[in-house]
PDB file of C-alpha atoms in Angstrom:
ATOM      1  CA  MET A   6      -6.320  83.721  41.608  1.00  0.00           C
ATOM      2  CA  SER A   7      -8.352  81.142  39.738  1.00  0.00           C
ATOM      3  CA  THR A   8      -7.502  77.546  40.529  1.00  0.00           C
ATOM      4  CA  HIS A   9      -7.198  74.794  37.956  1.00  0.00           C
ATOM      5  CA  ALA A  10     -10.379  73.186  39.298  1.00  0.00           C
ATOM      6  CA  LYS A  11     -12.352  76.423  38.996  1.00  0.00           C
ATOM      7  CA  ARG A  12     -11.188  76.978  35.438  1.00  0.00           C
ATOM      8  CA  GLU A  13     -12.030  73.409  34.426  1.00  0.00           C
ATOM      9  CA  ARG A  14     -15.418  73.701  36.146  1.00  0.00           C
ATOM     10  CA  LEU A  15     -16.361  76.715  34.040  1.00  0.00           C
ATOM     11  CA  LEU A  16     -15.032  75.104  30.870  1.00  0.00           C
ATOM     12  CA  LEU A  17     -17.051  71.957  31.554  1.00  0.00           C
ATOM     13  CA  ALA A  18     -20.196  74.029  32.101  1.00  0.00           C
ATOM     14  CA  ASP A  19     -19.600  75.906  28.831  1.00  0.00           C
ATOM     15  CA  LEU A  20     -19.058  72.675  26.898  1.00  0.00           C
ATOM     16  CA  LEU A  21     -22.172  71.064  28.343  1.00  0.00           C
ATOM     17  CA  GLU A  22     -24.207  74.164  27.547  1.00  0.00           C
ATOM     18  CA  SER A  23     -23.017  74.410  23.953  1.00  0.00           C
ATOM     19  CA  ALA A  24     -23.368  70.660  23.325  1.00  0.00           C
ATOM     20  CA  GLY A  25     -26.984  70.534  24.497  1.00  0.00           C
ATOM     21  CA  PRO A  26     -28.702  68.061  26.837  1.00  0.00           C
ATOM     22  CA  GLU A  27     -28.995  65.159  24.401  1.00  0.00           C
ATOM     23  CA  ALA A  28     -25.421  65.301  23.120  1.00  0.00           C
ATOM     24  CA  PRO A  29     -23.417  62.075  23.510  1.00  0.00           C
ATOM     25  CA  THR A  30     -20.469  61.799  25.889  1.00  0.00           C
ATOM     26  CA  LEU A  31     -17.661  59.294  26.342  1.00  0.00           C
ATOM     27  CA  CYS A  32     -19.340  58.077  29.542  1.00  0.00           C
ATOM     28  CA  GLU A  33     -21.110  54.868  28.612  1.00  0.00           C
ATOM     29  CA  ASN A  34     -24.838  55.437  27.984  1.00  0.00           C
ATOM     30  CA  TRP A  35     -24.700  58.984  29.394  1.00  0.00           C
ATOM     31  CA  SER A  36     -25.933  62.009  27.518  1.00  0.00           C
ATOM     32  CA  ALA A  37     -24.703  65.489  28.410  1.00  0.00           C
ATOM     33  CA  ARG A  38     -27.750  65.813  30.694  1.00  0.00           C
ATOM     34  CA  ASP A  39     -26.778  62.616  32.557  1.00  0.00           C
ATOM     35  CA  LEU A  40     -23.202  63.798  32.948  1.00  0.00           C
ATOM     36  CA  ALA A  41     -24.336  67.185  34.250  1.00  0.00           C
ATOM     37  CA  ALA A  42     -26.593  65.461  36.797  1.00  0.00           C
ATOM     38  CA  HIS A  43     -23.668  63.279  37.909  1.00  0.00           C
ATOM     39  CA  VAL A  44     -21.458  66.309  38.529  1.00  0.00           C
ATOM     40  CA  VAL A  45     -24.150  68.086  40.534  1.00  0.00           C
ATOM     41  CA  VAL A  46     -25.054  65.051  42.658  1.00  0.00           C
ATOM     42  CA  ARG A  47     -21.386  64.314  43.408  1.00  0.00           C
ATOM     43  CA  GLU A  48     -20.971  67.789  44.903  1.00  0.00           C
ATOM     44  CA  ARG A  49     -24.362  68.454  46.433  1.00  0.00           C
ATOM     45  CA  ARG A  50     -25.745  65.113  47.603  1.00  0.00           C
ATOM     46  CA  ALA A  51     -23.150  63.380  49.764  1.00  0.00           C
ATOM     47  CA  ASP A  52     -25.898  61.055  51.009  1.00  0.00           C
ATOM     48  CA  ALA A  53     -26.190  59.622  47.506  1.00  0.00           C
ATOM     49  CA  ALA A  54     -22.713  60.200  46.055  1.00  0.00           C
ATOM     50  CA  GLY A  55     -21.344  57.416  48.248  1.00  0.00           C
ATOM     51  CA  GLY A  56     -22.838  55.070  45.690  1.00  0.00           C
ATOM     52  CA  LEU A  57     -19.914  55.911  43.423  1.00  0.00           C
ATOM     53  CA  LEU A  58     -17.690  53.869  45.730  1.00  0.00           C
ATOM     54  CA  VAL A  59     -20.001  51.716  47.864  1.00  0.00           C
ATOM     55  CA  LYS A  60     -21.954  49.157  45.841  1.00  0.00           C
ATOM     56  CA  PRO A  61     -24.949  48.812  48.241  1.00  0.00           C
ATOM     57  CA  LEU A  62     -25.569  52.552  47.824  1.00  0.00           C
ATOM     58  CA  ALA A  63     -25.518  52.433  44.026  1.00  0.00           C
ATOM     59  CA  ALA A  64     -29.296  52.096  43.684  1.00  0.00           C
ATOM     60  CA  ARG A  65     -29.857  55.221  45.776  1.00  0.00           C
ATOM     61  CA  LEU A  66     -27.304  57.125  43.716  1.00  0.00           C
ATOM     62  CA  GLU A  67     -29.010  56.062  40.496  1.00  0.00           C
ATOM     63  CA  ARG A  68     -32.392  57.206  41.804  1.00  0.00           C
ATOM     64  CA  VAL A  69     -31.147  60.595  43.019  1.00  0.00           C
ATOM     65  CA  GLN A  70     -29.180  61.176  39.826  1.00  0.00           C
ATOM     66  CA  ALA A  71     -32.292  60.448  37.760  1.00  0.00           C
ATOM     67  CA  GLU A  72     -34.204  63.017  39.824  1.00  0.00           C
ATOM     68  CA  PHE A  73     -31.576  65.652  39.071  1.00  0.00           C
ATOM     69  CA  ALA A  74     -31.434  64.678  35.398  1.00  0.00           C
ATOM     70  CA  ALA A  75     -35.145  65.457  35.215  1.00  0.00           C
ATOM     71  CA  LYS A  76     -34.517  69.078  36.236  1.00  0.00           C
ATOM     72  CA  PRO A  77     -34.282  71.806  33.578  1.00  0.00           C
ATOM     73  CA  TYR A  78     -30.928  71.479  31.832  1.00  0.00           C
ATOM     74  CA  GLU A  79     -30.151  75.166  32.306  1.00  0.00           C
ATOM     75  CA  GLU A  80     -30.552  74.713  36.060  1.00  0.00           C
ATOM     76  CA  LEU A  81     -28.014  71.874  36.099  1.00  0.00           C
ATOM     77  CA  ILE A  82     -25.509  73.985  34.165  1.00  0.00           C
ATOM     78  CA  GLN A  83     -25.966  76.872  36.598  1.00  0.00           C
ATOM     79  CA  LEU A  84     -25.466  74.561  39.587  1.00  0.00           C
ATOM     80  CA  ILE A  85     -22.188  73.383  38.078  1.00  0.00           C
ATOM     81  CA  ARG A  86     -21.032  76.946  37.428  1.00  0.00           C
ATOM     82  CA  THR A  87     -21.867  78.205  40.915  1.00  0.00           C
ATOM     83  CA  GLY A  88     -20.219  75.236  42.573  1.00  0.00           C
ATOM     84  CA  PRO A  89     -21.079  73.300  45.741  1.00  0.00           C
ATOM     85  CA  PRO A  90     -22.952  74.745  48.728  1.00  0.00           C
ATOM     86  CA  ARG A  91     -20.879  76.239  51.555  1.00  0.00           C
ATOM     87  CA  MET A  92     -21.323  73.207  53.801  1.00  0.00           C
ATOM     88  CA  SER A  93     -19.914  70.841  51.192  1.00  0.00           C
ATOM     89  CA  PRO A  94     -16.285  69.694  51.594  1.00  0.00           C
ATOM     90  CA  PHE A  95     -15.837  70.620  47.940  1.00  0.00           C
ATOM     91  CA  ALA A  96     -16.411  74.267  48.906  1.00  0.00           C
ATOM     92  CA  LEU A  97     -12.951  74.294  50.490  1.00  0.00           C
ATOM     93  CA  LYS A  98     -10.420  75.493  47.944  1.00  0.00           C
ATOM     94  CA  GLN A  99      -7.822  72.850  48.801  1.00  0.00           C
ATOM     95  CA  ILE A 100     -10.308  69.981  48.536  1.00  0.00           C
ATOM     96  CA  ASP A 101     -11.832  71.410  45.370  1.00  0.00           C
ATOM     97  CA  GLU A 102      -8.424  71.629  43.743  1.00  0.00           C
ATOM     98  CA  ALA A 103      -7.329  68.163  44.862  1.00  0.00           C
ATOM     99  CA  SER A 104     -10.595  66.404  44.014  1.00  0.00           C
ATOM    100  CA  ASN A 105     -11.928  68.260  41.005  1.00  0.00           C
ATOM    101  CA  THR A 106      -9.006  69.274  38.797  1.00  0.00           C
ATOM    102  CA  VAL A 107      -8.762  65.868  37.132  1.00  0.00           C
ATOM    103  CA  GLU A 108     -12.498  65.133  37.499  1.00  0.00           C
ATOM    104  CA  PHE A 109     -13.518  68.224  35.558  1.00  0.00           C
ATOM    105  CA  TYR A 110     -10.733  67.921  32.994  1.00  0.00           C
ATOM    106  CA  VAL A 111     -11.731  64.346  32.139  1.00  0.00           C
ATOM    107  CA  HIS A 112     -15.438  65.143  31.984  1.00  0.00           C
ATOM    108  CA  ALA A 113     -14.822  68.207  29.830  1.00  0.00           C
ATOM    109  CA  GLU A 114     -12.961  65.952  27.429  1.00  0.00           C
ATOM    110  CA  ASP A 115     -15.799  63.412  27.700  1.00  0.00           C
ATOM    111  CA  VAL A 116     -18.031  66.054  26.162  1.00  0.00           C
ATOM    112  CA  ARG A 117     -15.511  67.465  23.694  1.00  0.00           C
ATOM    113  CA  ARG A 118     -14.182  64.167  22.330  1.00  0.00           C
ATOM    114  CA  ALA A 119     -17.610  62.605  21.856  1.00  0.00           C
ATOM    115  CA  GLN A 120     -18.306  65.145  19.102  1.00  0.00           C
ATOM    116  CA  PRO A 121     -17.327  64.149  15.546  1.00  0.00           C
ATOM    117  CA  ASP A 122     -15.407  67.370  14.897  1.00  0.00           C
ATOM    118  CA  TRP A 123     -13.500  67.609  18.175  1.00  0.00           C
ATOM    119  CA  ALA A 124     -10.055  69.161  18.134  1.00  0.00           C
ATOM    120  CA  ALA A 125      -7.146  68.507  20.471  1.00  0.00           C
ATOM    121  CA  ARG A 126      -6.739  71.016  23.274  1.00  0.00           C
ATOM    122  CA  GLU A 127      -3.272  72.381  23.945  1.00  0.00           C
ATOM    123  CA  LEU A 128      -2.631  72.557  27.683  1.00  0.00           C
ATOM    124  CA  ASP A 129      -0.406  75.173  29.259  1.00  0.00           C
ATOM    125  CA  PRO A 130       2.725  73.716  30.936  1.00  0.00           C
ATOM    126  CA  VAL A 131       1.617  74.586  34.487  1.00  0.00           C
ATOM    127  CA  PHE A 132      -1.695  72.793  34.086  1.00  0.00           C
ATOM    128  CA  ALA A 133      -0.004  69.841  32.363  1.00  0.00           C
ATOM    129  CA  ASP A 134       2.336  69.504  35.337  1.00  0.00           C
ATOM    130  CA  ALA A 135      -0.641  69.688  37.722  1.00  0.00           C
ATOM    131  CA  LEU A 136      -2.319  66.795  35.894  1.00  0.00           C
ATOM    132  CA  TRP A 137       0.907  64.805  35.884  1.00  0.00           C
ATOM    133  CA  SER A 138       1.420  65.223  39.628  1.00  0.00           C
ATOM    134  CA  ARG A 139      -2.031  63.770  40.246  1.00  0.00           C
ATOM    135  CA  ILE A 140      -1.512  60.913  37.794  1.00  0.00           C
ATOM    136  CA  GLU A 141       1.763  60.047  39.526  1.00  0.00           C
ATOM    137  CA  ARG A 142      -0.025  59.771  42.867  1.00  0.00           C
ATOM    138  CA  MET A 143      -3.026  57.887  41.475  1.00  0.00           C
ATOM    139  CA  ALA A 144      -1.207  55.638  38.999  1.00  0.00           C
ATOM    140  CA  ARG A 145      -1.400  52.425  41.048  1.00  0.00           C
ATOM    141  CA  VAL A 146      -5.121  52.879  41.690  1.00  0.00           C
ATOM    142  CA  LEU A 147      -5.917  53.724  38.074  1.00  0.00           C
ATOM    143  CA  GLY A 148      -3.884  50.822  36.719  1.00  0.00           C
ATOM    144  CA  ARG A 149      -4.827  48.162  39.252  1.00  0.00           C
ATOM    145  CA  LYS A 150      -7.074  46.322  36.761  1.00  0.00           C
ATOM    146  CA  SER A 151      -4.506  46.261  33.987  1.00  0.00           C
ATOM    147  CA  PRO A 152      -3.967  42.684  32.762  1.00  0.00           C
ATOM    148  CA  VAL A 153      -0.297  43.440  32.041  1.00  0.00           C
ATOM    149  CA  GLY A 154       2.464  45.618  33.434  1.00  0.00           C
ATOM    150  CA  LEU A 155       1.665  49.263  32.732  1.00  0.00           C
ATOM    151  CA  VAL A 156       3.994  52.263  32.704  1.00  0.00           C
ATOM    152  CA  LEU A 157       2.979  55.864  31.981  1.00  0.00           C
ATOM    153  CA  ARG A 158       5.702  58.072  30.523  1.00  0.00           C
ATOM    154  CA  ARG A 159       5.896  61.687  29.476  1.00  0.00           C
ATOM    155  CA  PRO A 160       7.904  62.608  26.367  1.00  0.00           C
ATOM    156  CA  ASP A 161      10.598  64.093  28.640  1.00  0.00           C
ATOM    157  CA  GLY A 162      11.090  60.691  30.279  1.00  0.00           C
ATOM    158  CA  ARG A 163       9.299  61.214  33.578  1.00  0.00           C
ATOM    159  CA  THR A 164       7.640  57.922  34.441  1.00  0.00           C
ATOM    160  CA  ALA A 165       4.955  56.474  36.714  1.00  0.00           C
ATOM    161  CA  VAL A 166       4.390  52.752  37.231  1.00  0.00           C
ATOM    162  CA  ALA A 167       0.659  52.042  37.111  1.00  0.00           C
ATOM    163  CA  HIS A 168       0.831  48.259  37.394  1.00  0.00           C
ATOM    164  CA  ARG A 169       3.656  45.833  38.033  1.00  0.00           C
ATOM    165  CA  GLY A 170       3.761  42.697  35.944  1.00  0.00           C
ATOM    166  CA  THR A 171       4.944  41.179  32.687  1.00  0.00           C
ATOM    167  CA  PRO A 172       4.805  41.718  29.820  1.00  0.00           C
ATOM    168  CA  VAL A 173       5.006  45.490  30.117  1.00  0.00           C
ATOM    169  CA  VAL A 174       3.256  48.113  28.016  1.00  0.00           C
ATOM    170  CA  THR A 175       4.648  51.644  28.150  1.00  0.00           C
ATOM    171  CA  VAL A 176       2.208  54.426  27.323  1.00  0.00           C
ATOM    172  CA  VAL A 177       3.946  57.585  26.106  1.00  0.00           C
ATOM    173  CA  GLY A 178       2.128  60.882  25.819  1.00  0.00           C
ATOM    174  CA  GLU A 179       1.513  64.338  27.209  1.00  0.00           C
ATOM    175  CA  PRO A 180      -0.034  64.523  30.701  1.00  0.00           C
ATOM    176  CA  GLY A 181      -3.538  65.312  29.449  1.00  0.00           C
ATOM    177  CA  GLU A 182      -3.492  62.320  27.116  1.00  0.00           C
ATOM    178  CA  LEU A 183      -2.037  60.024  29.779  1.00  0.00           C
ATOM    179  CA  THR A 184      -4.827  61.188  32.074  1.00  0.00           C
ATOM    180  CA  MET A 185      -7.478  60.209  29.542  1.00  0.00           C
ATOM    181  CA  PHE A 186      -5.811  56.840  28.955  1.00  0.00           C
ATOM    182  CA  ALA A 187      -5.451  56.028  32.654  1.00  0.00           C
ATOM    183  CA  PHE A 188      -9.080  56.974  33.293  1.00  0.00           C
ATOM    184  CA  GLY A 189     -10.306  54.396  30.803  1.00  0.00           C
ATOM    185  CA  ARG A 190     -10.588  56.554  27.701  1.00  0.00           C
ATOM    186  CA  GLN A 191      -7.927  54.604  25.817  1.00  0.00           C
ATOM    187  CA  GLU A 192      -9.614  54.840  22.417  1.00  0.00           C
ATOM    188  CA  VAL A 193      -9.480  58.636  22.289  1.00  0.00           C
ATOM    189  CA  ALA A 194      -6.123  59.220  24.005  1.00  0.00           C
ATOM    190  CA  ASP A 195      -3.350  60.504  21.734  1.00  0.00           C
ATOM    191  CA  VAL A 196      -0.576  58.249  23.017  1.00  0.00           C
ATOM    192  CA  GLN A 197       2.037  55.838  21.752  1.00  0.00           C
ATOM    193  CA  LEU A 198       1.919  52.270  23.061  1.00  0.00           C
ATOM    194  CA  ASP A 199       5.181  50.352  23.254  1.00  0.00           C
ATOM    195  CA  GLY A 200       5.084  46.613  23.926  1.00  0.00           C
ATOM    196  CA  ASP A 201       4.100  43.263  22.470  1.00  0.00           C
ATOM    197  CA  LYS A 202       1.028  43.515  20.252  1.00  0.00           C
ATOM    198  CA  GLU A 203      -0.952  41.060  22.358  1.00  0.00           C
ATOM    199  CA  ALA A 204      -0.140  42.987  25.536  1.00  0.00           C
ATOM    200  CA  VAL A 205      -1.003  46.296  23.860  1.00  0.00           C
ATOM    201  CA  ASP A 206      -4.361  44.882  22.738  1.00  0.00           C
ATOM    202  CA  LEU A 207      -5.091  43.664  26.265  1.00  0.00           C
ATOM    203  CA  VAL A 208      -4.376  46.988  27.948  1.00  0.00           C
ATOM    204  CA  THR A 209      -6.258  48.925  25.270  1.00  0.00           C
ATOM    205  CA  ALA A 210      -9.377  46.864  25.994  1.00  0.00           C
ATOM    206  CA  ALA A 211      -8.924  46.827  29.788  1.00  0.00           C
ATOM    207  CA  LYS A 212     -11.236  48.696  32.164  1.00  0.00           C
ATOM    208  CA  LEU A 213      -8.773  51.184  33.619  1.00  0.00           C
ATOM    209  CA  GLY A 214      -9.587  53.992  36.055  1.00  0.00           C
ATOM    210  CA  VAL A 215     -11.327  54.280  39.400  1.00  0.00           C
TER     211      VAL A 215
END
C-alpha cells in the first residue's frame, strides 16, 4: 500500500518536472531547481544536511546543495522519484512517513502556489487527518517564534495551541491550509484569522515554522 509520503514524493516530482527548473517557488530565492537540489541533499547527503539545523554546518550545506543544483534537472527529478539510498534512514518506511509526509506536501504546494494560475487542492479526509496529527505534535515548535498567542483550529473545532501568550490569534482552516500557515506560508494559506487587528498583522508577518 502506498504511504502518504510516497504519494506526496511522486506528486512533488511531477510538479517540479512540469514547472521546469527556473520556475519560482514559495521558498525565498529558490527556483524549482534549487528546491529539487534541497530535497535530494536532505535525503542523500546526511553529512551536509545537518546544516539545516546546525548553523556552523550551513556553509557546507550551501556548497553541497549548489553542487547538486548544477546537475541535470532531469537527474534531480529522478533522484526524488526513486527515493533515498538503502542505507539512508529515510529508506525505512516508518521514518519516511513520519519525516516526509509534511515535508513533501509543503514543498509540493511551494511549487504549485508560486504559479499565477494555481488552484486549491482538495485533500482526502484520511490525508487531512494525517497532516493534522503531525501539526498537533509539532505545533509548539512551529509557533515558537510567534509574537502573540497562537491557536490552530479545524472547522470541526479540534484545536492545537502553537504558542501561549496574549493577545491570542486563532487561525481557522482545513489541515492542509493550517499546515501551510504554520510552516511560514501565511500569505498563501486559505485560513480565517480571529483576533485583534494588530495581533493578526503581527502573526501574519512573523517567521513561523522550523
